[in-house]
Each structure stands twice: as C-alpha cells, then as structure tokens.
mmCIF file of C-alpha atoms in Angstrom:
data_model
loop_
_atom_site.group_PDB
_atom_site.id
_atom_site.type_symbol
_atom_site.label_atom_id
_atom_site.label_comp_id
_atom_site.label_asym_id
_atom_site.label_seq_id
_atom_site.Cartn_x
_atom_site.Cartn_y
_atom_site.Cartn_z
ATOM 1 C CA UNK A 252 -76.695 -33.566 24.854
ATOM 2 C CA UNK A 253 -74.754 -33.421 22.858
ATOM 3 C CA UNK A 254 -74.588 -29.565 23.347
ATOM 4 C CA UNK A 255 -72.749 -30.623 26.725
ATOM 5 C CA UNK A 256 -70.131 -32.566 23.999
ATOM 6 C CA UNK A 257 -69.640 -29.708 21.911
ATOM 7 C CA UNK A 258 -69.286 -27.422 24.898
ATOM 8 C CA UNK A 259 -67.268 -30.364 26.652
ATOM 9 C CA UNK A 260 -64.896 -30.280 23.199
ATOM 10 C CA UNK A 261 -64.344 -26.816 23.020
ATOM 11 C CA UNK A 262 -62.557 -26.279 26.229
ATOM 12 C CA UNK A 263 -59.210 -26.803 26.554
ATOM 13 C CA UNK A 264 -58.103 -29.578 28.813
ATOM 14 C CA UNK A 265 -55.887 -27.365 31.419
ATOM 15 C CA UNK A 266 -53.213 -30.259 31.914
ATOM 16 C CA UNK A 267 -52.539 -29.955 28.399
ATOM 17 C CA UNK A 268 -52.878 -25.902 28.513
ATOM 18 C CA UNK A 269 -49.686 -26.005 31.462
ATOM 19 C CA UNK A 270 -47.787 -28.374 29.316
ATOM 20 C CA UNK A 271 -47.716 -26.014 26.025
ATOM 21 C CA UNK A 272 -47.069 -23.053 27.889
ATOM 22 C CA UNK A 273 -44.038 -25.316 29.925
ATOM 23 C CA UNK A 274 -42.750 -25.890 26.954
ATOM 24 C CA UNK A 275 -42.431 -22.764 25.359
ATOM 25 C CA UNK A 276 -41.001 -20.930 28.507
ATOM 26 C CA UNK A 277 -38.413 -24.178 27.721
ATOM 27 C CA UNK A 278 -37.890 -23.663 24.534
ATOM 28 C CA UNK A 279 -37.258 -20.805 24.936
ATOM 29 C CA UNK A 280 -34.962 -20.398 27.628
ATOM 30 C CA UNK A 281 -32.567 -23.204 25.756
ATOM 31 C CA UNK A 282 -32.963 -20.855 22.774
ATOM 32 C CA UNK A 283 -31.789 -17.608 24.437
ATOM 33 C CA UNK A 284 -28.831 -19.612 26.501
ATOM 34 C CA UNK A 285 -28.004 -21.118 22.629
ATOM 35 C CA UNK A 286 -28.281 -17.288 21.752
ATOM 36 C CA UNK A 287 -25.687 -16.216 24.654
ATOM 37 C CA UNK A 288 -23.665 -18.243 23.835
ATOM 38 C CA UNK A 289 -23.375 -18.455 20.396
ATOM 39 C CA UNK A 290 -22.663 -14.712 20.854
ATOM 40 C CA UNK A 291 -20.503 -15.561 23.953
ATOM 41 C CA UNK A 292 -17.910 -17.585 21.178
ATOM 42 C CA UNK A 293 -18.579 -15.382 18.905
ATOM 43 C CA UNK A 294 -17.094 -12.624 20.894
ATOM 44 C CA UNK A 295 -13.960 -14.831 21.716
ATOM 45 C CA UNK A 296 -13.910 -15.349 18.319
ATOM 46 C CA UNK A 297 -13.333 -11.919 17.423
ATOM 47 C CA UNK A 298 -11.232 -10.937 20.281
ATOM 48 C CA UNK A 299 -8.337 -13.381 19.600
ATOM 49 C CA UNK A 300 -8.614 -12.116 16.029
ATOM 50 C CA UNK A 301 -8.160 -9.077 17.621
ATOM 51 C CA UNK A 302 -5.244 -10.290 19.598
ATOM 52 C CA UNK A 303 -3.522 -11.694 16.891
ATOM 53 C CA UNK A 304 -3.874 -9.503 13.874
ATOM 54 C CA UNK A 305 -2.612 -6.825 16.750
ATOM 55 C CA UNK A 306 0.854 -9.059 17.882
ATOM 56 C CA UNK A 307 1.177 -9.722 13.800
ATOM 57 C CA UNK A 308 1.442 -5.214 13.189
ATOM 58 C CA UNK A 309 3.263 -5.255 15.690
ATOM 59 C CA UNK A 310 5.937 -8.148 14.568
ATOM 60 C CA UNK A 311 5.473 -6.395 11.625
ATOM 61 C CA UNK A 312 6.282 -3.497 12.608
ATOM 62 C CA UNK A 313 9.582 -4.401 14.608
ATOM 63 C CA UNK A 314 10.837 -6.070 11.707
ATOM 64 C CA UNK A 315 10.426 -3.297 9.095
ATOM 65 C CA UNK A 316 12.486 -0.961 11.889
ATOM 66 C CA UNK A 317 15.206 -3.321 12.845
ATOM 67 C CA UNK A 318 15.233 -3.566 9.070
ATOM 68 C CA UNK A 319 16.204 0.572 8.872
ATOM 69 C CA UNK A 320 18.628 0.227 11.564
ATOM 70 C CA UNK A 321 20.340 -2.297 9.963
ATOM 71 C CA UNK A 322 20.577 0.126 6.614
ATOM 72 C CA UNK A 323 21.753 2.692 8.951
ATOM 73 C CA UNK A 324 24.425 0.456 10.447
ATOM 74 C CA UNK A 325 25.298 -0.925 6.858
ATOM 75 C CA UNK A 326 25.569 2.140 5.475
ATOM 76 C CA UNK A 327 27.914 3.226 8.353
ATOM 77 C CA UNK A 328 30.280 0.675 7.630
ATOM 78 C CA UNK A 329 30.999 0.720 4.163
ATOM 79 C CA UNK A 330 31.508 4.956 5.048
ATOM 80 C CA UNK A 331 33.578 4.846 8.085
ATOM 81 C CA UNK A 332 36.312 2.052 5.426
ATOM 82 C CA UNK A 333 36.177 4.766 2.791
ATOM 83 C CA UNK A 334 37.133 7.347 5.121
ATOM 84 C CA UNK A 335 39.829 5.234 7.019
ATOM 85 C CA UNK A 336 41.068 4.487 3.245
ATOM 86 C CA UNK A 337 41.432 8.009 2.410
ATOM 87 C CA UNK A 338 42.976 9.343 5.749
ATOM 88 C CA UNK A 339 45.592 6.061 5.007
ATOM 89 C CA UNK A 340 46.224 8.280 1.303
ATOM 90 C CA UNK A 341 46.584 11.617 3.537
ATOM 91 C CA UNK A 342 48.725 10.464 6.169
ATOM 92 C CA UNK A 343 50.629 8.651 3.715
ATOM 93 C CA UNK A 344 51.074 12.206 1.212
ATOM 94 C CA UNK A 345 48.820 9.570 -1.671
ATOM 95 C CA UNK A 346 50.842 5.924 -1.570
ATOM 96 C CA UNK A 347 48.128 4.288 -1.160
ATOM 97 C CA UNK A 348 45.960 4.722 -4.147
ATOM 98 C CA UNK A 349 42.451 3.346 -6.430
ATOM 99 C CA UNK A 350 43.662 -0.411 -6.635
ATOM 100 C CA UNK A 351 43.596 -0.093 -2.277
ATOM 101 C CA UNK A 352 40.913 2.079 -2.603
ATOM 102 C CA UNK A 353 38.645 -0.411 -5.075
ATOM 103 C CA UNK A 354 40.117 -3.393 -3.039
ATOM 104 C CA UNK A 355 38.210 -1.849 0.125
ATOM 105 C CA UNK A 356 35.220 -0.353 -1.124
ATOM 106 C CA UNK A 357 34.750 -4.348 -2.476
ATOM 107 C CA UNK A 358 35.823 -5.656 1.084
ATOM 108 C CA UNK A 359 33.320 -3.742 2.752
ATOM 109 C CA UNK A 360 30.328 -4.651 0.860
ATOM 110 C CA UNK A 361 31.533 -8.258 1.264
ATOM 111 C CA UNK A 362 31.194 -7.560 5.570
ATOM 112 C CA UNK A 363 27.699 -5.923 4.733
ATOM 113 C CA UNK A 364 26.368 -8.401 3.332
ATOM 114 C CA UNK A 365 27.341 -11.550 5.311
ATOM 115 C CA UNK A 366 26.272 -9.220 8.355
ATOM 116 C CA UNK A 367 23.244 -7.117 7.826
ATOM 117 C CA UNK A 368 22.053 -9.100 4.315
ATOM 118 C CA UNK A 369 19.408 -10.884 6.150
ATOM 119 C CA UNK A 370 18.172 -8.377 7.641
ATOM 120 C CA UNK A 371 17.397 -6.096 5.047
ATOM 121 C CA UNK A 372 18.584 -7.636 2.137
ATOM 122 C CA UNK A 373 21.794 -5.166 2.517
ATOM 123 C CA UNK A 374 21.242 -2.632 0.280
ATOM 124 C CA UNK A 375 23.229 1.000 1.250
ATOM 125 C CA UNK A 376 22.774 2.325 -2.091
ATOM 126 C CA UNK A 377 19.419 4.482 -2.315
ATOM 127 C CA UNK A 378 19.870 3.826 -6.152
ATOM 128 C CA UNK A 379 20.144 -0.181 -5.335
ATOM 129 C CA UNK A 380 16.546 0.199 -3.254
ATOM 130 C CA UNK A 381 14.872 2.064 -6.008
ATOM 131 C CA UNK A 382 15.712 -0.695 -8.527
ATOM 132 C CA UNK A 383 14.507 -3.399 -6.190
ATOM 133 C CA UNK A 384 11.266 -1.333 -5.655
ATOM 134 C CA UNK A 385 10.603 -0.224 -10.055
ATOM 135 C CA UNK A 386 11.134 -4.732 -10.662
ATOM 136 C CA UNK A 387 8.766 -5.103 -8.390
ATOM 137 C CA UNK A 388 10.861 -7.084 -5.245
ATOM 138 C CA UNK A 389 10.492 -4.022 -3.155
ATOM 139 C CA UNK A 390 7.653 -1.779 -1.839
ATOM 140 C CA UNK A 391 8.004 1.746 -2.316
ATOM 141 C CA UNK A 392 5.811 2.300 1.194
ATOM 142 C CA UNK A 393 9.664 1.509 2.743
ATOM 143 C CA UNK A 394 11.540 3.192 -0.260
ATOM 144 C CA UNK A 395 12.019 6.744 1.896
ATOM 145 C CA UNK A 396 12.389 4.921 5.464
ATOM 146 C CA UNK A 397 15.340 3.306 3.074
ATOM 147 C CA UNK A 398 16.768 6.401 1.836
ATOM 148 C CA UNK A 399 16.168 8.133 4.520
ATOM 149 C CA UNK A 400 18.004 5.231 6.664
ATOM 150 C CA UNK A 401 21.219 5.063 4.200
ATOM 151 C CA UNK A 402 21.659 9.274 4.467
ATOM 152 C CA UNK A 403 21.879 9.322 8.130
ATOM 153 C CA UNK A 404 23.778 5.986 7.996
ATOM 154 C CA UNK A 405 27.108 8.048 5.098
ATOM 155 C CA UNK A 406 26.125 11.515 7.255
ATOM 156 C CA UNK A 407 27.027 9.611 10.606
ATOM 157 C CA UNK A 408 30.493 8.178 9.408
ATOM 158 C CA UNK A 409 30.911 11.124 7.838
ATOM 159 C CA UNK A 410 31.505 13.100 10.795
ATOM 160 C CA UNK A 411 32.952 10.411 13.098
ATOM 161 C CA UNK A 412 35.695 9.824 10.278
ATOM 162 C CA UNK A 413 36.620 12.948 9.863
ATOM 163 C CA UNK A 414 36.768 13.096 14.346
ATOM 164 C CA UNK A 415 38.314 10.039 14.249
ATOM 165 C CA UNK A 416 41.439 10.627 11.641
ATOM 166 C CA UNK A 417 41.174 14.421 11.933
ATOM 167 C CA UNK A 418 41.034 15.065 8.191
ATOM 168 C CA UNK A 419 38.056 17.474 6.736
ATOM 169 C CA UNK A 420 35.152 15.949 5.754
ATOM 170 C CA UNK A 421 35.130 17.587 2.179
ATOM 171 C CA UNK A 422 37.537 15.613 2.043
ATOM 172 C CA UNK A 423 35.290 12.477 1.476
ATOM 173 C CA UNK A 424 33.418 13.887 -1.160
ATOM 174 C CA UNK A 425 33.535 12.314 -4.646
ATOM 175 C CA UNK A 426 34.017 15.366 -7.327
ATOM 176 C CA UNK A 427 34.179 14.825 -11.314
ATOM 177 C CA UNK A 428 37.988 14.240 -11.857
ATOM 178 C CA UNK A 429 37.397 14.075 -15.497
ATOM 179 C CA UNK A 430 34.682 17.057 -16.632
ATOM 180 C CA UNK A 431 30.604 16.662 -15.326
ATOM 181 C CA UNK A 432 29.595 14.638 -18.650
ATOM 182 C CA UNK A 433 32.395 12.127 -18.548
ATOM 183 C CA UNK A 434 31.429 11.757 -15.071
ATOM 184 C CA UNK A 435 27.936 10.987 -15.534
ATOM 185 C CA UNK A 436 28.614 8.744 -17.764
ATOM 186 C CA UNK A 437 30.839 6.428 -16.547
ATOM 187 C CA UNK A 438 28.587 6.359 -13.061
ATOM 188 C CA UNK A 439 25.759 5.289 -15.412
ATOM 189 C CA UNK A 440 27.507 2.906 -16.830
ATOM 190 C CA UNK A 441 29.285 1.097 -13.636
ATOM 191 C CA UNK A 442 26.089 1.273 -11.833
ATOM 192 C CA UNK A 443 24.047 -0.850 -14.431
ATOM 193 C CA UNK A 444 26.939 -3.524 -14.896
ATOM 194 C CA UNK A 445 26.620 -3.831 -10.617
ATOM 195 C CA UNK A 446 22.465 -3.332 -10.945
ATOM 196 C CA UNK A 447 22.360 -6.210 -13.456
ATOM 197 C CA UNK A 448 25.379 -8.429 -11.998
ATOM 198 C CA UNK A 449 22.999 -7.774 -8.772
ATOM 199 C CA UNK A 450 19.638 -8.563 -10.109
ATOM 200 C CA UNK A 451 21.386 -11.793 -11.356
ATOM 201 C CA UNK A 452 22.161 -12.798 -8.727
ATOM 202 C CA UNK A 453 18.820 -12.682 -6.706
ATOM 203 C CA UNK A 454 16.733 -14.678 -9.410
ATOM 204 C CA UNK A 455 19.753 -17.023 -10.038
ATOM 205 C CA UNK A 456 20.928 -17.572 -5.838
ATOM 206 C CA UNK A 457 20.637 -21.185 -6.422
ATOM 207 C CA UNK A 458 24.026 -20.933 -8.832
ATOM 208 C CA UNK A 459 26.011 -18.931 -7.112
ATOM 209 C CA UNK A 460 25.125 -19.870 -3.773
ATOM 210 C CA UNK A 461 26.785 -18.336 0.017
ATOM 211 C CA UNK A 462 29.319 -16.640 -2.610
ATOM 212 C CA UNK A 463 27.073 -14.244 -4.385
ATOM 213 C CA UNK A 464 28.577 -11.656 -1.541
ATOM 214 C CA UNK A 465 32.249 -12.030 -2.651
ATOM 215 C CA UNK A 466 30.991 -12.316 -6.187
ATOM 216 C CA UNK A 467 29.035 -8.224 -5.573
ATOM 217 C CA UNK A 468 32.247 -6.933 -3.700
ATOM 218 C CA UNK A 469 34.425 -8.283 -6.491
ATOM 219 C CA UNK A 470 31.829 -6.343 -8.530
ATOM 220 C CA UNK A 471 32.203 -3.368 -7.066
ATOM 221 C CA UNK A 472 35.949 -3.076 -6.532
ATOM 222 C CA UNK A 473 35.845 -3.805 -10.609
ATOM 223 C CA UNK A 474 33.496 -0.680 -10.855
ATOM 224 C CA UNK A 475 35.022 1.661 -8.902
ATOM 225 C CA UNK A 476 38.431 1.158 -10.762
ATOM 226 C CA UNK A 477 36.759 1.798 -14.026
ATOM 227 C CA UNK A 478 34.861 5.156 -12.722
ATOM 228 C CA UNK A 479 37.757 6.024 -10.099
ATOM 229 C CA UNK A 480 39.459 8.513 -12.517
ATOM 230 C CA UNK A 481 36.471 10.095 -13.984
ATOM 231 C CA UNK A 482 34.554 10.716 -11.217
ATOM 232 C CA UNK A 483 35.522 9.418 -8.085
ATOM 233 C CA UNK A 484 34.070 6.313 -7.662
ATOM 234 C CA UNK A 485 30.710 6.872 -5.712
ATOM 235 C CA UNK A 486 28.071 3.978 -7.683
ATOM 236 C CA UNK A 487 26.380 5.869 -4.932
ATOM 237 C CA UNK A 488 24.113 7.597 -3.719
ATOM 238 C CA UNK A 489 24.447 7.792 0.321
ATOM 239 C CA UNK A 490 28.139 8.074 -0.025
ATOM 240 C CA UNK A 491 28.210 10.772 -1.655
ATOM 241 C CA UNK A 492 25.048 12.941 -0.229
ATOM 242 C CA UNK A 493 26.264 12.417 2.875
ATOM 243 C CA UNK A 494 29.692 13.944 2.979
ATOM 244 C CA UNK A 495 28.079 16.951 1.135
ATOM 245 C CA UNK A 496 26.076 17.905 3.584
ATOM 246 C CA UNK A 497 27.571 17.286 6.835
ATOM 247 C CA UNK A 498 30.129 19.589 4.251
ATOM 248 C CA UNK A 499 27.664 21.841 3.675
ATOM 249 C CA UNK A 500 29.286 21.570 -0.144
ATOM 250 C CA UNK A 501 26.760 20.564 -3.019
ATOM 251 C CA UNK A 502 28.993 21.005 -6.190
ATOM 252 C CA UNK A 503 27.847 18.937 -9.170
ATOM 253 C CA UNK A 504 25.689 17.136 -6.289
ATOM 254 C CA UNK A 505 23.581 16.018 -9.204
ATOM 255 C CA UNK A 506 25.567 13.467 -10.835
ATOM 256 C CA UNK A 507 25.990 11.353 -8.444
ATOM 257 C CA UNK A 508 22.012 11.081 -7.086
ATOM 258 C CA UNK A 509 20.926 11.409 -10.692
ATOM 259 C CA UNK A 510 23.541 9.185 -12.294
ATOM 260 C CA UNK A 511 23.766 6.220 -9.628
ATOM 261 C CA UNK A 512 19.340 6.332 -9.618
ATOM 262 C CA UNK A 513 19.423 5.245 -13.875
ATOM 263 C CA UNK A 514 22.226 3.164 -13.907
ATOM 264 C CA UNK A 515 20.129 0.924 -11.572
ATOM 265 C CA UNK A 516 16.839 1.038 -12.797
ATOM 266 C CA UNK A 517 17.969 -0.215 -16.198
ATOM 267 C CA UNK A 518 20.351 -2.675 -14.972
ATOM 268 C CA UNK A 519 17.245 -3.681 -13.044
ATOM 269 C CA UNK A 520 15.067 -3.520 -16.352
ATOM 270 C CA UNK A 521 17.910 -4.772 -18.582
ATOM 271 C CA UNK A 522 17.704 -8.277 -16.751
ATOM 272 C CA UNK A 523 13.833 -8.180 -16.380
ATOM 273 C CA UNK A 524 13.244 -7.861 -19.861
ATOM 274 C CA UNK A 525 16.089 -10.366 -20.596
ATOM 275 C CA UNK A 526 15.623 -12.887 -18.264
ATOM 276 C CA UNK A 527 14.553 -16.774 -19.427
ATOM 277 C CA UNK A 528 11.581 -17.336 -17.205
ATOM 278 C CA UNK A 529 11.401 -21.430 -16.290
ATOM 279 C CA UNK A 530 10.014 -23.909 -18.771
ATOM 280 C CA UNK A 531 8.961 -27.130 -19.102
ATOM 281 C CA UNK A 532 9.279 -29.875 -21.683
ATOM 282 C CA UNK A 533 6.719 -32.400 -22.420
ATOM 283 C CA UNK A 534 7.851 -34.977 -25.872
ATOM 284 C CA UNK A 535 5.045 -36.522 -27.519
ATOM 285 C CA UNK A 536 5.876 -38.909 -30.681
ATOM 286 C CA UNK A 537 9.472 -37.852 -30.267
ATOM 287 C CA UNK A 538 12.087 -40.202 -30.903
ATOM 288 C CA UNK A 539 16.066 -40.028 -29.832
ATOM 289 C CA UNK A 540 17.564 -36.931 -29.928
ATOM 290 C CA UNK A 541 20.082 -37.269 -28.464
ATOM 291 C CA UNK A 542 22.396 -36.632 -25.605
ATOM 292 C CA UNK A 543 22.060 -33.306 -24.768
ATOM 293 C CA UNK A 544 18.971 -30.748 -24.495
ATOM 294 C CA UNK A 545 17.666 -28.229 -26.840
ATOM 295 C CA UNK A 546 18.106 -24.452 -26.067
ATOM 296 C CA UNK A 547 15.241 -22.625 -25.073
ATOM 297 C CA UNK A 548 16.073 -18.955 -26.557
ATOM 298 C CA UNK A 549 12.187 -17.608 -26.537
ATOM 299 C CA UNK A 550 9.031 -18.031 -25.178
ATOM 300 C CA UNK A 551 6.663 -19.701 -27.199
ATOM 301 C CA UNK A 552 3.313 -21.255 -26.921
ATOM 302 C CA UNK A 553 1.447 -24.215 -29.065
ATOM 303 C CA UNK A 554 3.595 -27.387 -30.433
ATOM 304 C CA UNK A 555 7.174 -26.565 -32.237
ATOM 305 C CA UNK A 556 7.853 -28.875 -34.688
ATOM 306 C CA UNK A 557 11.540 -29.632 -34.509
ATOM 307 C CA UNK A 558 14.049 -32.006 -36.963
ATOM 308 C CA UNK A 559 17.132 -33.022 -35.422
ATOM 309 C CA UNK A 560 18.709 -35.142 -38.252
ATOM 310 C CA UNK A 561 16.785 -37.241 -39.691
ATOM 311 C CA UNK A 562 14.460 -37.483 -36.931
ATOM 312 C CA UNK A 563 12.247 -35.432 -36.776
ATOM 313 C CA UNK A 564 9.198 -34.773 -33.679
ATOM 314 C CA UNK A 565 6.546 -32.261 -32.269
ATOM 315 C CA UNK A 566 7.351 -30.457 -28.746
ATOM 316 C CA UNK A 567 5.509 -28.799 -26.671
ATOM 317 C CA UNK A 568 6.219 -25.557 -24.633
ATOM 318 C CA UNK A 569 4.627 -25.356 -20.472
ATOM 319 C CA UNK A 570 5.129 -22.434 -18.222
#
C-alpha cells in the first residue's frame, strides 16, 4: 500500500503537465511578440532619427551655400560700384575726386550690409573673415569658401564692369602712390580701425541697433579718405586681387594681401583684449553710495573694500 502510494506521488498528473507546457508556450509567444514590437519600434525610432539628421544636414548644407552665394553677390556689388566711380573719373578727366570715391565706397557698404547681412553677415572682405575666425566668431572650416566667393565676386565685377564702362581692367588696380612702406602701414592702420569698430558693433549691437550699417559705411568712407592718396584705398584683399587676376598684373599685390589681413586681425584681437565683460555688482553691508553707479574698470575676484565719502562698504563682484 505504501509502495503504491509512493508510485502515485511520483507520477505527475497529465493535466498539470499540459498546463505547464501550454503556459510556457504562451509565455514564450508573448515574449517573442513583445521583443518583435520592441525591435520594430526601435527600428522606426532609428529611421526617424536618421531622417531628421539627414534633413538637418541638407538644410545646413543649403544654408552654407546661400551664405557663400551671398558673399559672391555682395562683393560683386561692391566692386561694380567701385568700377563705376573709377569710370566716371576717367570719363570726366579726373573731375570726380577722392571724396566722391570715398562716399561711393561707404554708401555701397551700407547697401551690402542691409541686403546680405542677415544671410552671410556681409563680410565681403577676406581680412574681415579671417579676423572673425581668429576671434572664434566664425568657423575656420568656412573661411576658404568665403575667400574664394569674395575673390570670384571681385573678378566677375571687374570683368563685367570693364566691358560695360569700356575701361581697361588694370585701371581698377590699387597701386602704391607714396612708396611700398607707406602704403603697407597705412593699410594696416586703416584696416585696424575698421575691424576694431566692426568688432565693437558686433559685441555691442544693442547700443547701436539698426544704425550699425550706417556706422560701418561711414568708417569705410573715412578709411578710404585717409588711405587713398597713399595706397589707393584698398582695405580689402579681394578688392585688389580681382582686378589683378583679370589684368594678370601682380606687382606689389602682396601689400594688399598682407596689410589688410594683419590690420584686421590686430584690430579684432585688440578689441577682444580691451572689451569689458558683463559684471553684476552685489552689495553687502553698504549704505548710501550716491546716485551714480561706480565704474568697474577691472575684473576682480573676492570682496573689494571701497570708501565713499565717510561711508565704507564691502562689494563682491560676480561674473
């Protein structure tokens, strides 16, 4: 009897075996279905991400092409206007002087800034492009494309302008009028002033607002006035390189390649060195310091003890 009971206990019931096998089969099926759904959703997620990234890459690529084309158009406008004023000087036997040339250059820059500024920042000058890249405000990866675009725009305007106005392309070349040394240094100093102003307008745009284009144009006109009698008033490597390539005359071209670039980089770095960063002033244990704010002339850390009349306060500078 005991032996039969032991045998009975050892034999598993068929119902429980079928139930466990069926439950195992159903669980494995559910797991497979869940895994399939997870893999499908993950695949769809990856496809969506790849599509978004592909779209963004195409959009960024198209935006960069627009920027480069804008630089071509902007430099073309600049050089065509310069060609027009030079042709007027030729037609009137020198009656159009330096003042008219400077005004034309300044007004043209204003037009360019307001037209292509929102697209490509209106560099239209390799020296400005290099200076912004040196400051870290422009990608070095984009610099070659910008310089090529600016040179192409200058060459196109020189070629078309010389045929439209019926003048020789070498008339548009810039040449040292008072020696190479004087031309080099006046180009360096004038471009330094221009880039120093451009950097100030870039970092302090709120104080100038919509007038920044007019301010930059006035600066260009002033620079042409002070450089024209000495160097011909280039201030722009593309402005000198385009006519030189079209006429295939490269005498003293190094002055107009090196000097504006050196001056622009120096002006940008000088402004970066002198620029006052935003600082906030917090007060502790301070009483009546008067109606006027105290000037912050240097960057300091930690508490600063100042005496205002007979009142002593402790300031802490926070950046």
